[in-house]
PDB file of N, CA and C in Angstrom:
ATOM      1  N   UNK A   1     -41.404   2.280  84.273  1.00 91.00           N
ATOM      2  CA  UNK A   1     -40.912   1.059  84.879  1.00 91.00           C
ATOM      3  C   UNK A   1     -41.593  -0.159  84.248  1.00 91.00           C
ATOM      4  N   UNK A   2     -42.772  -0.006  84.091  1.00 91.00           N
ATOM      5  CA  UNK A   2     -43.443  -1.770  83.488  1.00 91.00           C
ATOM      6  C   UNK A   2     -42.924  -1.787  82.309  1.00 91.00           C
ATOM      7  N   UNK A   3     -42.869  -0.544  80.931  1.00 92.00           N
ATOM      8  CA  UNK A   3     -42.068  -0.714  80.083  1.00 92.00           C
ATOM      9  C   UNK A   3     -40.689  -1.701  80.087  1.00 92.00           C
ATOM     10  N   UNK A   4     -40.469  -0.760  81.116  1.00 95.00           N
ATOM     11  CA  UNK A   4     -38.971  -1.653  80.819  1.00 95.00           C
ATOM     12  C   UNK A   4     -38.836  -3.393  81.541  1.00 95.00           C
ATOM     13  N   UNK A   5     -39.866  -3.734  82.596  1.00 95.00           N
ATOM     14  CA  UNK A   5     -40.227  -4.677  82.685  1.00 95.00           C
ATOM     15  C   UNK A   5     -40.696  -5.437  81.920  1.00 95.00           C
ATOM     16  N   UNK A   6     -41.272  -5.034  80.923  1.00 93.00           N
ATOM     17  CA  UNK A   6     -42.585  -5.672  80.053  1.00 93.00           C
ATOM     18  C   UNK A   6     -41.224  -6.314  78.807  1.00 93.00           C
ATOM     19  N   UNK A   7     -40.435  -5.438  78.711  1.00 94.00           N
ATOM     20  CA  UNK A   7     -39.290  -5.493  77.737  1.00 94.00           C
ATOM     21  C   UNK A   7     -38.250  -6.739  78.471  1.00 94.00           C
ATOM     22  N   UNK A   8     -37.835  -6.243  79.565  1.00 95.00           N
ATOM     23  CA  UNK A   8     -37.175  -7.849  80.003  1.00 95.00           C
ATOM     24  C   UNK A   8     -37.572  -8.927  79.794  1.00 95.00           C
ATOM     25  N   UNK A   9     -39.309  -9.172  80.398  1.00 92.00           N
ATOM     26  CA  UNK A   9     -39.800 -10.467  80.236  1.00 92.00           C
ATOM     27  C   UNK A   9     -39.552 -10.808  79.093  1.00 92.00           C
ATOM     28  N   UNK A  10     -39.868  -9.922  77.731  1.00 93.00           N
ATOM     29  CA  UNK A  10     -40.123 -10.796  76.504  1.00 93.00           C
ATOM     30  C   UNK A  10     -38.640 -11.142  75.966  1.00 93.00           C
ATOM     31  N   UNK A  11     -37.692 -10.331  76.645  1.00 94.00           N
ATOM     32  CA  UNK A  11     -36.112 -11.248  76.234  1.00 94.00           C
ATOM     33  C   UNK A  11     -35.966 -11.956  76.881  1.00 94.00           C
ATOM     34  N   UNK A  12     -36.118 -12.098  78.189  1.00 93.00           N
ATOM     35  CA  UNK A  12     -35.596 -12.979  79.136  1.00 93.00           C
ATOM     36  C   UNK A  12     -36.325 -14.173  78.974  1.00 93.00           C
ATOM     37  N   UNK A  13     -37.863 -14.390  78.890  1.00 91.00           N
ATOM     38  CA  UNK A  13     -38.392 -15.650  78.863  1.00 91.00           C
ATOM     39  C   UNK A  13     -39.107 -15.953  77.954  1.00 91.00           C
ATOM     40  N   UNK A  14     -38.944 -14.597  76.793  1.00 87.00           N
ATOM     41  CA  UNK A  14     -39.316 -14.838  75.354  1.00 87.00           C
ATOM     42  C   UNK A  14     -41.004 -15.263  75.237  1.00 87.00           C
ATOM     43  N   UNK A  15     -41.575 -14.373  76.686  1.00 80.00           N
ATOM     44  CA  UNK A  15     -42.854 -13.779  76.889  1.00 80.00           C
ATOM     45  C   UNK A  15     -43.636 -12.993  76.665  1.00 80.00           C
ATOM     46  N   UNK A  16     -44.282 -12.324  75.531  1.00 78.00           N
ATOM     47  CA  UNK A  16     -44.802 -10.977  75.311  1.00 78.00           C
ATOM     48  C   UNK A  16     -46.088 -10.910  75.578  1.00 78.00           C
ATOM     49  N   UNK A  17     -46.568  -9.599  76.975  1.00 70.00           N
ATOM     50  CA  UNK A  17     -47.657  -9.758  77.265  1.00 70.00           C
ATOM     51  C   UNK A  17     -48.563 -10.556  78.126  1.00 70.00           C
ATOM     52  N   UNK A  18     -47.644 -11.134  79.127  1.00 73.00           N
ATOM     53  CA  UNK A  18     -48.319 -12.795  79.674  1.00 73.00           C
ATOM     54  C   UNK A  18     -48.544 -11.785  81.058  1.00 73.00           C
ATOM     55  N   UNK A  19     -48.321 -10.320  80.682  1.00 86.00           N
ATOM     56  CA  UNK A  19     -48.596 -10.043  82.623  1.00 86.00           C
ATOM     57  C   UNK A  19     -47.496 -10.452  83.668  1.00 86.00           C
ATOM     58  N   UNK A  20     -46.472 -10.512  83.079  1.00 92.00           N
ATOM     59  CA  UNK A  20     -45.416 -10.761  84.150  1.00 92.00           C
ATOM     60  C   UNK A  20     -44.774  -9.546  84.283  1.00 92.00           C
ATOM     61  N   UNK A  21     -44.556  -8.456  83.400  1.00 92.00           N
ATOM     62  CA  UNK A  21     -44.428  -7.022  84.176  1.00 92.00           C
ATOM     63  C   UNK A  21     -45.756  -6.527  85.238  1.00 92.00           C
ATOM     64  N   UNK A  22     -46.832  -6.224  85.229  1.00 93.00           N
ATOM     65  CA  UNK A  22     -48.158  -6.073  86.246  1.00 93.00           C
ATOM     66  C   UNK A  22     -47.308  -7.317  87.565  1.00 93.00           C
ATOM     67  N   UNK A  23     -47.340  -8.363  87.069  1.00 93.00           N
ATOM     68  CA  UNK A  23     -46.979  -9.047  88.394  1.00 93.00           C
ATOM     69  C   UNK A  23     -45.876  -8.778  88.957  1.00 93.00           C
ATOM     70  N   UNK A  24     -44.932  -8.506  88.746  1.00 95.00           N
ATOM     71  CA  UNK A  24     -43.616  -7.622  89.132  1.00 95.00           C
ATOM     72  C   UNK A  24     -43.706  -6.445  89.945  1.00 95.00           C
ATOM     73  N   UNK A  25     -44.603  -5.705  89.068  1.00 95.00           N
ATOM     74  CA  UNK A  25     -45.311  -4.497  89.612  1.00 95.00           C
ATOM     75  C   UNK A  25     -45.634  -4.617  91.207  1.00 95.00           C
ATOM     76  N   UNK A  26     -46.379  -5.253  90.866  1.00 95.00           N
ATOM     77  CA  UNK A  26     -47.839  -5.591  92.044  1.00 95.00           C
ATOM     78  C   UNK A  26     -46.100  -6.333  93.119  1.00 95.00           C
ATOM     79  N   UNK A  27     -45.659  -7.310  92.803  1.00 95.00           N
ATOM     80  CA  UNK A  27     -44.501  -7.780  93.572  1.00 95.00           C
ATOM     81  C   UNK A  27     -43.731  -6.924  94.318  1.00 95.00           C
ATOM     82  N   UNK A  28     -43.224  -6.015  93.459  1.00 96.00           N
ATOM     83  CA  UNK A  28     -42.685  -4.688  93.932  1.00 96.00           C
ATOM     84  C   UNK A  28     -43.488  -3.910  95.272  1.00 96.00           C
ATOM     85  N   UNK A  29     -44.614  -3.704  95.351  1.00 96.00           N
ATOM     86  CA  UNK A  29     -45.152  -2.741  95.704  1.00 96.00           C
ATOM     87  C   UNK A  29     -45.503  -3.259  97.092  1.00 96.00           C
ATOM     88  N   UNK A  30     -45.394  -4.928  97.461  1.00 97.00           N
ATOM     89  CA  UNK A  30     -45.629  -5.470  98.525  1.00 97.00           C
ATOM     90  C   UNK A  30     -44.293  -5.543  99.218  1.00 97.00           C
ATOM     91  N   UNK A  31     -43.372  -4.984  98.719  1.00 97.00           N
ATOM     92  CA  UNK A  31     -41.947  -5.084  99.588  1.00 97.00           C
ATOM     93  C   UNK A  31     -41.646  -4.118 100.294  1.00 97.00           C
ATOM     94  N   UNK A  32     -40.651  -4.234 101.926  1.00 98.00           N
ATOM     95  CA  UNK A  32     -40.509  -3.038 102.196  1.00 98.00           C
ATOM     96  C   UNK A  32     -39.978  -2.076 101.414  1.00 98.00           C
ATOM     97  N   UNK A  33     -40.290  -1.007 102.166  1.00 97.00           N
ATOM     98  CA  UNK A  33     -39.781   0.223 101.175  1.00 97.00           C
ATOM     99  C   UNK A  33     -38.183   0.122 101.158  1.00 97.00           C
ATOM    100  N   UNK A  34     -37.333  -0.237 101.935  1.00 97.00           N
ATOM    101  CA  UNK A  34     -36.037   0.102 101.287  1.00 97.00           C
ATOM    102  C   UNK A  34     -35.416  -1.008 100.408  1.00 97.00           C
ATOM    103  N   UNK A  35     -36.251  -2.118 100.401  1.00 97.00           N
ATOM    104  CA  UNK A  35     -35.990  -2.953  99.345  1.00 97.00           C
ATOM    105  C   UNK A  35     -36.740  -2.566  97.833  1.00 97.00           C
ATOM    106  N   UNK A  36     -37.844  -2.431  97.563  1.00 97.00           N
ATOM    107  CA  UNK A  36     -38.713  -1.640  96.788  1.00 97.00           C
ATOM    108  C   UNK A  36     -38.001  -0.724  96.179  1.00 97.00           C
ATOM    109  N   UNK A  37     -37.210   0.303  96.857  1.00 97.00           N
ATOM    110  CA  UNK A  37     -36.422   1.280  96.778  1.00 97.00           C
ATOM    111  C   UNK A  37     -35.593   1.260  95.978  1.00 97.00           C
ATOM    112  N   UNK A  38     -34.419   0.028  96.273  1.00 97.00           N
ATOM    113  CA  UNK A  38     -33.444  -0.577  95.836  1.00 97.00           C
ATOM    114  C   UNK A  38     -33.742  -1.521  94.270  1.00 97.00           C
ATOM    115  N   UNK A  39     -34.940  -2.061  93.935  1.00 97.00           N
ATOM    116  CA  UNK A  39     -34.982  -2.720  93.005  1.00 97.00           C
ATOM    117  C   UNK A  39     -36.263  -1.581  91.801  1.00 97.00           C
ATOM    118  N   UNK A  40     -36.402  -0.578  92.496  1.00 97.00           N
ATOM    119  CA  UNK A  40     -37.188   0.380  90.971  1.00 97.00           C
ATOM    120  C   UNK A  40     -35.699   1.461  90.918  1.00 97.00           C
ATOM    121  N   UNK A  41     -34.816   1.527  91.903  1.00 97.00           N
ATOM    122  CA  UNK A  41     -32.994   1.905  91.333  1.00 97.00           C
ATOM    123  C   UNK A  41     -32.784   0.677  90.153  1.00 97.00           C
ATOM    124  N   UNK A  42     -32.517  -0.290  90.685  1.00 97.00           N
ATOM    125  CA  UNK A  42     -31.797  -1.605  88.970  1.00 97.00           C
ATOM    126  C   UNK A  42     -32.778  -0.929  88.322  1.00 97.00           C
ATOM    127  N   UNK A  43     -33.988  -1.127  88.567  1.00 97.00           N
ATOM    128  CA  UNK A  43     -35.119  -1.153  87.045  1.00 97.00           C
ATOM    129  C   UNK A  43     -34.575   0.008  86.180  1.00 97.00           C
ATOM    130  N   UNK A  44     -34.231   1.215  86.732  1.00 98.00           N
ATOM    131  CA  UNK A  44     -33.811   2.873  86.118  1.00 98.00           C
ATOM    132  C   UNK A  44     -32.792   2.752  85.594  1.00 98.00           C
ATOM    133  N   UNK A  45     -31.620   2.039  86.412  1.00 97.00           N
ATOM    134  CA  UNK A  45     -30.217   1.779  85.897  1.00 97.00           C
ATOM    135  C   UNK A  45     -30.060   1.021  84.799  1.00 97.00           C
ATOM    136  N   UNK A  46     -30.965  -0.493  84.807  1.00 98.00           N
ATOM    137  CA  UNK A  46     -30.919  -1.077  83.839  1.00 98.00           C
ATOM    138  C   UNK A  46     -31.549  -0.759  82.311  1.00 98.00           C
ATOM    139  N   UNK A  47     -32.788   0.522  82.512  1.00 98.00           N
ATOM    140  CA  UNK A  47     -33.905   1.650  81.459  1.00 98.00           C
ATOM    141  C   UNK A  47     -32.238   1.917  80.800  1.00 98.00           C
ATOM    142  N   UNK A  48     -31.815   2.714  81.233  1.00 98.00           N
ATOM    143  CA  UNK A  48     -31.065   4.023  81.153  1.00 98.00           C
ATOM    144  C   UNK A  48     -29.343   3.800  81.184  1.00 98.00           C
ATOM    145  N   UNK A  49     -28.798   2.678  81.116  1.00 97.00           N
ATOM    146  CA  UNK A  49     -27.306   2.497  81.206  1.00 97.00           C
ATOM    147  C   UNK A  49     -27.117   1.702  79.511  1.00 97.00           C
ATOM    148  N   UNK A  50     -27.692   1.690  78.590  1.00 97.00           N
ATOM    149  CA  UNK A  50     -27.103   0.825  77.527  1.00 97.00           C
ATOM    150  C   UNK A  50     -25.822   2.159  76.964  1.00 97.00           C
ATOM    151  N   UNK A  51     -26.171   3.187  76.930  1.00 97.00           N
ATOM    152  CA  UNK A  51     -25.152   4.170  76.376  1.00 97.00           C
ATOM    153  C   UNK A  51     -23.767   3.526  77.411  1.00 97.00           C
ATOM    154  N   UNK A  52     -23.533   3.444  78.141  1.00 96.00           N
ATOM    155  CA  UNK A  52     -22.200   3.121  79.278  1.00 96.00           C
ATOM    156  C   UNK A  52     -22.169   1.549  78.533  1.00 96.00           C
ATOM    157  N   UNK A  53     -22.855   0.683  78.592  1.00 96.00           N
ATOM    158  CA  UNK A  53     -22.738  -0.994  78.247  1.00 96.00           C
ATOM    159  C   UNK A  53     -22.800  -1.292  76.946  1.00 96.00           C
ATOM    160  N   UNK A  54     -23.083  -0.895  76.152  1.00 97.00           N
ATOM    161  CA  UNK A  54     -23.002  -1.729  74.826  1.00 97.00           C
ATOM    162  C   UNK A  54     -22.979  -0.254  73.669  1.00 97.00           C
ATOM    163  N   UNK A  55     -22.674   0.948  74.363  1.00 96.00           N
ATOM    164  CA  UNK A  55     -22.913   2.244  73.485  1.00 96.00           C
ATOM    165  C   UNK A  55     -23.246   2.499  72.403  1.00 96.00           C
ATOM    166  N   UNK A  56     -24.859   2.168  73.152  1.00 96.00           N
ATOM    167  CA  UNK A  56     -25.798   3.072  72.503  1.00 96.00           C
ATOM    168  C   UNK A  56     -26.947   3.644  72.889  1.00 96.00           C
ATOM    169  N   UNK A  57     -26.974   4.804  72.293  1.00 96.00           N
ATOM    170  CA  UNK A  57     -27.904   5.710  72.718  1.00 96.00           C
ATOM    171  C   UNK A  57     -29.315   5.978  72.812  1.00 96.00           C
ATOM    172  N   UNK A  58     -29.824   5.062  73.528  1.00 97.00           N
ATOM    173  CA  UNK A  58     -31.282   4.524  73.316  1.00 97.00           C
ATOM    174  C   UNK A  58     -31.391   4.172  74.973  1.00 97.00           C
ATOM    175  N   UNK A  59     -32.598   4.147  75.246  1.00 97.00           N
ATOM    176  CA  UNK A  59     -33.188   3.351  76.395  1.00 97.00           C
ATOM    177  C   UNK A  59     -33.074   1.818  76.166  1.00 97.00           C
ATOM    178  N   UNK A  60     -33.257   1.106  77.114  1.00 98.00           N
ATOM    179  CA  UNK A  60     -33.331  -0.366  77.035  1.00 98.00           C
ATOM    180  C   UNK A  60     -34.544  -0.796  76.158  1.00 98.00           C
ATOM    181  N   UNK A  61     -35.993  -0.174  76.724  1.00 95.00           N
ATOM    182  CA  UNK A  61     -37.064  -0.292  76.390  1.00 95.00           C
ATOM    183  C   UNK A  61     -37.170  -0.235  74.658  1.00 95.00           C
ATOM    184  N   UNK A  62     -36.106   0.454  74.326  1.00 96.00           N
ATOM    185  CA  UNK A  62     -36.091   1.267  72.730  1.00 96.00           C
ATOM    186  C   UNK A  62     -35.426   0.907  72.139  1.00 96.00           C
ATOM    187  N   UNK A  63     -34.633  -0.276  72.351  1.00 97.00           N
ATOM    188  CA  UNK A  63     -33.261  -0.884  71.873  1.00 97.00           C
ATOM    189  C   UNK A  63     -33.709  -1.975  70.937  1.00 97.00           C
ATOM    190  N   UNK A  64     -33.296  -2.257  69.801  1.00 96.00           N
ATOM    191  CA  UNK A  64     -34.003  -3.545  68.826  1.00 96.00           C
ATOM    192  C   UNK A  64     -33.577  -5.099  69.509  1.00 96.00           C
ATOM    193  N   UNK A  65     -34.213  -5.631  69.129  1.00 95.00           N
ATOM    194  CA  UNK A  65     -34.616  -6.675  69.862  1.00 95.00           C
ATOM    195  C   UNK A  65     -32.997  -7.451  70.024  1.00 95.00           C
ATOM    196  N   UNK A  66     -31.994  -7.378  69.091  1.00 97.00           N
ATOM    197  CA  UNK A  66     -31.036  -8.010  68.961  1.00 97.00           C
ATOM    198  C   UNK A  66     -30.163  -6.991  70.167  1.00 97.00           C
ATOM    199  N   UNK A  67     -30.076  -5.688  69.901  1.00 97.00           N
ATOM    200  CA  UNK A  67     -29.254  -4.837  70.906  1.00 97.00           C
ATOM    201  C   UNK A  67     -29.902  -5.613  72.283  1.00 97.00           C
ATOM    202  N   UNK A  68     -31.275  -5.382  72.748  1.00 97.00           N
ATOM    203  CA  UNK A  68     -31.393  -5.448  74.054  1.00 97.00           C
ATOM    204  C   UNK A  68     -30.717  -6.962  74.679  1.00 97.00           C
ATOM    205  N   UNK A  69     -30.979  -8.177  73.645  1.00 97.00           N
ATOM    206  CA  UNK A  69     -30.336  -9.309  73.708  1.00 97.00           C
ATOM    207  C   UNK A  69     -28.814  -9.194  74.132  1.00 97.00           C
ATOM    208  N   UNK A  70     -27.934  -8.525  73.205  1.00 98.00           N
ATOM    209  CA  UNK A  70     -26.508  -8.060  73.647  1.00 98.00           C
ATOM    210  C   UNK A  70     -26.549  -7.232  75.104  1.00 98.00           C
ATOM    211  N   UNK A  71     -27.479  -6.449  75.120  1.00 98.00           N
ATOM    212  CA  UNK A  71     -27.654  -5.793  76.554  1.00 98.00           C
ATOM    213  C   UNK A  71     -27.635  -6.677  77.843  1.00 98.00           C
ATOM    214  N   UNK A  72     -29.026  -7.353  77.639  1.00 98.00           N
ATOM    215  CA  UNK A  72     -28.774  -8.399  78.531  1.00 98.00           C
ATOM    216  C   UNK A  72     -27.967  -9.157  78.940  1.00 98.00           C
ATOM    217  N   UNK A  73     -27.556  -9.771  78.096  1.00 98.00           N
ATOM    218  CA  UNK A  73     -25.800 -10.789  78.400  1.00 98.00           C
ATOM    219  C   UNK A  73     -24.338  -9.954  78.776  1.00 98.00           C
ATOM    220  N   UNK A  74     -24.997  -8.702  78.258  1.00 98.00           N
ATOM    221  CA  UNK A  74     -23.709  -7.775  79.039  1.00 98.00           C
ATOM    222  C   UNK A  74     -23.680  -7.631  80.405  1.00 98.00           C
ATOM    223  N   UNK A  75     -24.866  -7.424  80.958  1.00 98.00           N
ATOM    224  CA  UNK A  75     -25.011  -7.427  82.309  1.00 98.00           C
ATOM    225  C   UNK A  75     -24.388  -8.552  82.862  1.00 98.00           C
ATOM    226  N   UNK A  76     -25.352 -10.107  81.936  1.00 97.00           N
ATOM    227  CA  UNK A  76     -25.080 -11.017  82.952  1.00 97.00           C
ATOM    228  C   UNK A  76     -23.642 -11.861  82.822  1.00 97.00           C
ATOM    229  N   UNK A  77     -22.798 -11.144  82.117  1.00 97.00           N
ATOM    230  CA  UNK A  77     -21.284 -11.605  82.205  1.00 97.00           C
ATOM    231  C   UNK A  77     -20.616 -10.844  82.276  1.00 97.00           C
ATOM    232  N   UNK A  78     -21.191  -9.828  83.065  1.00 97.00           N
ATOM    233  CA  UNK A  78     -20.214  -8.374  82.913  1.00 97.00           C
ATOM    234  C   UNK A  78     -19.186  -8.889  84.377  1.00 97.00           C
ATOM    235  N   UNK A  79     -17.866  -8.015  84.096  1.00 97.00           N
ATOM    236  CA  UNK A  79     -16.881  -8.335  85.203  1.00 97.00           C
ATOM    237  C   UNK A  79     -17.350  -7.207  86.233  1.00 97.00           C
ATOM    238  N   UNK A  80     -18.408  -6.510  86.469  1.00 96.00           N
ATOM    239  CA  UNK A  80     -18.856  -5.513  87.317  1.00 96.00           C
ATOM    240  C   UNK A  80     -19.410  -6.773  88.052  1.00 96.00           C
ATOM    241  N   UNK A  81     -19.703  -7.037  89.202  1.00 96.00           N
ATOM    242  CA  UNK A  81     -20.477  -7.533  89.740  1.00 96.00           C
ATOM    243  C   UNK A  81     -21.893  -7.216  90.432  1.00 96.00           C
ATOM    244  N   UNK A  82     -22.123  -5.778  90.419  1.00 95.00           N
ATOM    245  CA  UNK A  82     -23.517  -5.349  90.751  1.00 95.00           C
ATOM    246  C   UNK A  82     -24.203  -5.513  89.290  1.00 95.00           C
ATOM    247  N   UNK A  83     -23.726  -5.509  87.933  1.00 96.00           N
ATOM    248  CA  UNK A  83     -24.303  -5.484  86.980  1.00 96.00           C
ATOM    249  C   UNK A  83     -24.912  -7.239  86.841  1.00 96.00           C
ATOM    250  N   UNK A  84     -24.137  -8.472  87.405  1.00 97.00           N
ATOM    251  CA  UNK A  84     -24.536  -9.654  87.145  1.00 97.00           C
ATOM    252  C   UNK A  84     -25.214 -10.115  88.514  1.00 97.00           C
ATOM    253  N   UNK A  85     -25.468  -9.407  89.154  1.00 97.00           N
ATOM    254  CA  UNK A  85     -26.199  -9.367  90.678  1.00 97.00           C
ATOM    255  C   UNK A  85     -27.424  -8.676  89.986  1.00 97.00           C
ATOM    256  N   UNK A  86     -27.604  -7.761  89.162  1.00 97.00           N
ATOM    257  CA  UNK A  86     -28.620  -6.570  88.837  1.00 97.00           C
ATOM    258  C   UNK A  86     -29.434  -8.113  87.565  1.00 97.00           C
ATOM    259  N   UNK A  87     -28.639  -8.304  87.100  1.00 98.00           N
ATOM    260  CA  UNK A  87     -29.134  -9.112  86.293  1.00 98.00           C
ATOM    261  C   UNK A  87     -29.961 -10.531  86.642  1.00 98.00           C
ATOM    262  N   UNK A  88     -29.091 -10.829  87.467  1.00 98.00           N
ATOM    263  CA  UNK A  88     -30.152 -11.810  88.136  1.00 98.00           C
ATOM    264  C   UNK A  88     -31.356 -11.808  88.779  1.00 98.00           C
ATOM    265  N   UNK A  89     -31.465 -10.817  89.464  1.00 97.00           N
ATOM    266  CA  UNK A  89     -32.782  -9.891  90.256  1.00 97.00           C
ATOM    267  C   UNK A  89     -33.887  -9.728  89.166  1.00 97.00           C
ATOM    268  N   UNK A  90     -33.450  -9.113  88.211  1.00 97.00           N
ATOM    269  CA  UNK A  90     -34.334  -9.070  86.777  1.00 97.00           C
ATOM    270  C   UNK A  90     -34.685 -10.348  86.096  1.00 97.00           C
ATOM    271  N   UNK A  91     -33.534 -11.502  86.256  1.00 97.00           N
ATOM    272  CA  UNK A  91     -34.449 -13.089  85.601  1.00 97.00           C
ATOM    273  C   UNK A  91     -34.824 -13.694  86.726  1.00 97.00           C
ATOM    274  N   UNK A  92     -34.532 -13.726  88.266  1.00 96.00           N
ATOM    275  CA  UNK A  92     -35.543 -14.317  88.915  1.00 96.00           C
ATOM    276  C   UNK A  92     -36.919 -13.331  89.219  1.00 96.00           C
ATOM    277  N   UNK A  93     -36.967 -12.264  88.838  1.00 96.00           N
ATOM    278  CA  UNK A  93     -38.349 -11.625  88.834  1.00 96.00           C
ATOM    279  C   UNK A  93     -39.353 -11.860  88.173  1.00 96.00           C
ATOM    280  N   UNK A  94     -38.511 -12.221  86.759  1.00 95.00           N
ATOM    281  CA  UNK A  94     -39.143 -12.551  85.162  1.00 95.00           C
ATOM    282  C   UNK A  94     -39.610 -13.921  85.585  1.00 95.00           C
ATOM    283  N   UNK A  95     -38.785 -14.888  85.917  1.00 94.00           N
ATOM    284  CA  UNK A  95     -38.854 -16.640  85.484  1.00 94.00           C
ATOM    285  C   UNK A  95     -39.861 -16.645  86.897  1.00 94.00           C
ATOM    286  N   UNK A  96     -39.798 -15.949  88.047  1.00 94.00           N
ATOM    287  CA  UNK A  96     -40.556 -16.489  89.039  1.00 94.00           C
ATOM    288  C   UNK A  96     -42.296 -15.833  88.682  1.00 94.00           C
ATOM    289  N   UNK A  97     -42.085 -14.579  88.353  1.00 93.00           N
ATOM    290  CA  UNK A  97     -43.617 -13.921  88.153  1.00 93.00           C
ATOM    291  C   UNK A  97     -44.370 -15.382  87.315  1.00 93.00           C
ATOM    292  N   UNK A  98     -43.759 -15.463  85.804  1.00 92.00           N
ATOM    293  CA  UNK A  98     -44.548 -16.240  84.896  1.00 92.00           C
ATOM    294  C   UNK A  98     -44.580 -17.394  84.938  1.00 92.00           C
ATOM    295  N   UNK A  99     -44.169 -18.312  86.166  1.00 91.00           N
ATOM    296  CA  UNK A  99     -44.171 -19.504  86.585  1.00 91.00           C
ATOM    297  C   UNK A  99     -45.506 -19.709  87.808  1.00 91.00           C
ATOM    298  N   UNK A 100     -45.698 -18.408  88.292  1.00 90.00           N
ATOM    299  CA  UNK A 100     -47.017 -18.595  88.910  1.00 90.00           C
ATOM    300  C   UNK A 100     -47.974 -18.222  88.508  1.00 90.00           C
ATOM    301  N   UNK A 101     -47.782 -17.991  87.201  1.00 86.00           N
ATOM    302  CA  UNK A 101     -49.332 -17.597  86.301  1.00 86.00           C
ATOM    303  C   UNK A 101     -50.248 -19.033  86.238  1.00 86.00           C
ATOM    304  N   UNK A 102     -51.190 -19.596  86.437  1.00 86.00           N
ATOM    305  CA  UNK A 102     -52.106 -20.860  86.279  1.00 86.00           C
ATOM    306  C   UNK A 102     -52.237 -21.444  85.201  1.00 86.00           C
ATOM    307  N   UNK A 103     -51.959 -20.652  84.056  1.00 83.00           N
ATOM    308  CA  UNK A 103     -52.335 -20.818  82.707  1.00 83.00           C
ATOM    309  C   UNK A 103     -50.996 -21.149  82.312  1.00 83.00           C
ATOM    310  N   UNK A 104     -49.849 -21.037  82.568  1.00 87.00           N
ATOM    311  CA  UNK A 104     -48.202 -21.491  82.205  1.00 87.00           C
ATOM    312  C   UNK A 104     -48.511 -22.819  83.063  1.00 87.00           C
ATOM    313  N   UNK A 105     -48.717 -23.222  84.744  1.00 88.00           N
ATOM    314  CA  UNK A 105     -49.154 -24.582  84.474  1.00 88.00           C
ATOM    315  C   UNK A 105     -49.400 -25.691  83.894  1.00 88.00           C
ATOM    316  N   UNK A 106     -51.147 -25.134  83.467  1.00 85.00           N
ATOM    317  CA  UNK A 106     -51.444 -26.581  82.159  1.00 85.00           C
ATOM    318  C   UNK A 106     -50.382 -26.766  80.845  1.00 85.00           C
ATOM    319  N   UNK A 107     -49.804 -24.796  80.590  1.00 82.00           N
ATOM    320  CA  UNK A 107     -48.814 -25.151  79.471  1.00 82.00           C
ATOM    321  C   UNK A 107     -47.618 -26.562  79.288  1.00 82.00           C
ATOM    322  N   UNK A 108     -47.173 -26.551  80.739  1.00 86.00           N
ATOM    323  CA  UNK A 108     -46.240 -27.039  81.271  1.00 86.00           C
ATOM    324  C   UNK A 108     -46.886 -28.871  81.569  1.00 86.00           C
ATOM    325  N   UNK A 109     -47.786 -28.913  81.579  1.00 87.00           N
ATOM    326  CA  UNK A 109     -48.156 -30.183  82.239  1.00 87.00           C
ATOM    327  C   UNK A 109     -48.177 -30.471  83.774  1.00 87.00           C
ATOM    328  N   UNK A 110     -47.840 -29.086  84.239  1.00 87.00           N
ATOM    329  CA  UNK A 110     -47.990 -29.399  86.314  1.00 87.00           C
ATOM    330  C   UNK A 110     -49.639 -29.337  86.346  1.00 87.00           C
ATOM    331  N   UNK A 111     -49.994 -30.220  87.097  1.00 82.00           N
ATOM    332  CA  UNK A 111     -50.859 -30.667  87.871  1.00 82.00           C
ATOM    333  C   UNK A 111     -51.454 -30.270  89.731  1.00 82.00           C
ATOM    334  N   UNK A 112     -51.507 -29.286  90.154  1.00 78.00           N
ATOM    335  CA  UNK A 112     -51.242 -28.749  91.318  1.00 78.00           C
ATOM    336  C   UNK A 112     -51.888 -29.841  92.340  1.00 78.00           C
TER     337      UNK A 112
END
């Protein structure tokens, strides 16, 4: 699972390594369980569905940087609607984890 977390962040907010999969993690693990439940299901679906979405036979995690890019935007304009619901769950996880890091702050110029 952080794999494939660790792999969203760095497409989605073009983050590698900033700890916004661990914070996801850790996010995850404070939710009830049938929500918890429900969002390490997307995380598996989203690992493990590029063969059905963009066919090919690879994990998400394993996909070159340009496939997972096509991956991503498949989701989030797909005419499925759990796939652009699934997708969003995955960039507000991404954009919210690494927006409360302290150190993206000063990046940013906020001032708390």
């Amino acid at each position: 699972m952080r794999n494939t977390l660790e792999a969203v962040a760095n497409r989605m907010i073009g983050v590698d390594n900033a700890g916004v999969a661990d914070g996801i993690v850790d996010y995850i693990g404070t939710l009830p369980a049938p929500m918890r439940k429900d969002i390490q299901r997307l995380i598996f679906l989203f690992e493990y569905l590029p063969p059905v979405v963009i066919f090919r036979f690879a994990r998400f995690s394993r996909l070159s940087g340009d496939d997972q890019d096509r991956y991503i935007e498949a989701w989030g304009t797909s005419r499925v609607g759990l796939l652009r619901t699934g997708f969003r769950v995955l960039r507000s996880l991404s954009v919210s984890t690494y927006y409360q890091n302290p150190a993206v702050w000063k990046a940013i110029g906020y001032e708390p």
